[in-house]
Amino acid sequence: ETETDFQATYDLMAQIEFDSAFMFKYSPRPGTFAYKRLEDDVPEEEKGRRLTAIIDLQKTVSERRNTAYVGRTVRVLVEGASKRNADHLFGKTDTFKTVVFPECAGVHSLMTVPVRIDRVSSFTLFGEAVV
């Protein structure tokens, strides 16, 4: 990947504004065309710089897009207890956004519940169940 190739990818990601993206440094994979035919000529330090740049871009885009959810009520399929806060639940919207909200009586896994969003991060919506 040349610097021009990378910049084209970066510019396209900025233009498209994906909700989320999975990004990784290139690493050779045995059995692939690239492994057999293409030289890995990008230094590790440069791979790291490029990865950091697109991750930072995606975090900014994701948080900006998620901000549009603040004040809205979304339906959430409850998946279970939050991994980071024992008295909170988490689930997914129909657009696969992760939502975290405080536990409330009668709400459990596999239920759908309306949640009013009051704050966001790049990757998560936070709110209160409306029951």
XYZ file of C-alpha atoms in Angstrom:
131
model
C 0.000 0.000 0.000
C 1.473 3.330 -1.021
C 0.857 6.556 0.874
C -1.455 7.555 -1.995
C -3.406 4.297 -1.582
C -3.699 4.878 2.159
C -4.825 8.484 1.699
C -7.481 7.357 -0.791
C -8.792 4.839 1.767
C -8.768 7.491 4.500
C -10.569 10.028 2.303
C -13.187 7.471 1.266
C -13.833 6.496 4.898
C -14.245 10.179 5.760
C -16.680 10.637 2.874
C -18.772 7.504 3.473
C -18.917 7.867 7.285
C -19.429 4.241 8.277
C -21.335 3.694 11.531
C -18.513 1.410 12.609
C -15.597 -0.436 11.080
C -13.149 -3.175 11.961
C -9.605 -2.062 11.236
C -6.333 -3.942 11.510
C -2.714 -3.616 10.465
C -1.816 -5.636 7.406
C -0.142 -8.908 8.228
C 0.775 -11.651 5.756
C -1.626 -14.610 5.677
C -0.143 -17.870 4.347
C -2.034 -19.264 1.386
C -3.306 -15.889 0.149
C -2.398 -14.183 -3.119
C -0.804 -11.282 -1.247
C 1.367 -13.643 0.786
C 2.655 -15.377 -2.332
C 2.947 -12.451 -4.736
C 3.171 -9.102 -2.955
C 6.067 -7.769 -0.954
C 5.183 -6.442 2.514
C 7.137 -3.227 2.016
C 5.422 -0.958 4.557
C 7.463 -0.586 7.771
C 5.720 -1.606 11.025
C 5.946 1.959 12.356
C 4.140 3.262 9.261
C 1.482 0.547 9.542
C 0.911 1.667 13.121
C 0.621 5.324 12.120
C -1.891 4.526 9.386
C -3.961 2.303 11.653
C -4.037 4.953 14.381
C -5.130 7.566 11.842
C -8.100 5.555 10.547
C -9.112 4.435 14.050
C -9.105 8.069 15.207
C -11.143 9.065 12.154
C -13.658 6.274 12.748
C -14.026 7.147 16.452
C -14.818 10.744 15.522
C -17.310 9.722 12.830
C -18.984 7.095 15.031
C -19.395 9.467 17.966
C -20.814 12.188 15.717
C -23.280 9.731 14.165
C -24.226 8.320 17.571
C -24.902 11.827 18.904
C -27.985 11.894 16.658
C -29.507 9.284 19.003
C -29.416 11.532 22.095
C -32.988 12.284 23.155
C -34.433 9.480 21.022
C -36.055 6.311 22.282
C -34.851 3.105 20.617
C -35.989 -0.504 20.929
C -33.328 -2.721 22.443
C -33.086 -6.506 22.454
C -31.632 -7.184 25.905
C -28.645 -9.532 25.790
C -27.704 -9.600 29.475
C -25.685 -7.942 32.208
C -23.202 -5.260 31.257
C -19.605 -6.442 31.474
C -18.445 -3.133 32.939
C -21.253 -2.360 35.379
C -22.978 -5.156 37.303
C -26.201 -3.207 37.865
C -26.642 -2.367 34.174
C -27.946 -4.347 31.220
C -26.875 -4.171 27.609
C -28.413 -5.066 24.295
C -28.586 -4.204 20.617
C -30.833 -2.011 18.520
C -32.191 -3.193 15.180
C -29.257 -1.335 13.611
C -26.818 -3.293 15.825
C -25.912 -0.370 18.087
C -24.865 -1.438 21.589
C -27.015 0.154 24.310
C -26.257 0.117 28.049
C -28.882 1.046 30.647
C -29.577 0.502 34.378
C -31.361 -2.688 35.403
C -35.053 -2.324 36.111
C -37.672 -4.660 37.549
C -39.064 -7.199 35.120
C -36.535 -6.556 32.350
C -34.363 -9.530 31.395
C -32.459 -11.145 28.526
C -34.303 -11.712 25.245
C -36.877 -9.004 25.978
C -37.182 -5.939 23.812
C -37.449 -2.742 25.783
C -37.612 0.935 24.812
C -34.574 2.893 26.007
C -34.308 6.684 25.940
C -30.745 7.627 24.988
C -29.150 10.361 27.100
C -25.459 10.115 26.180
C -23.169 8.331 23.741
C -19.590 7.344 23.087
C -17.981 6.300 19.836
C -19.218 2.743 20.167
C -22.043 2.735 22.743
C -25.371 4.411 23.441
C -26.364 4.944 27.101
C -29.820 5.589 28.462
C -32.745 4.622 30.687
C -35.398 1.999 30.022
C -38.838 3.505 29.459
C -41.111 0.979 31.173
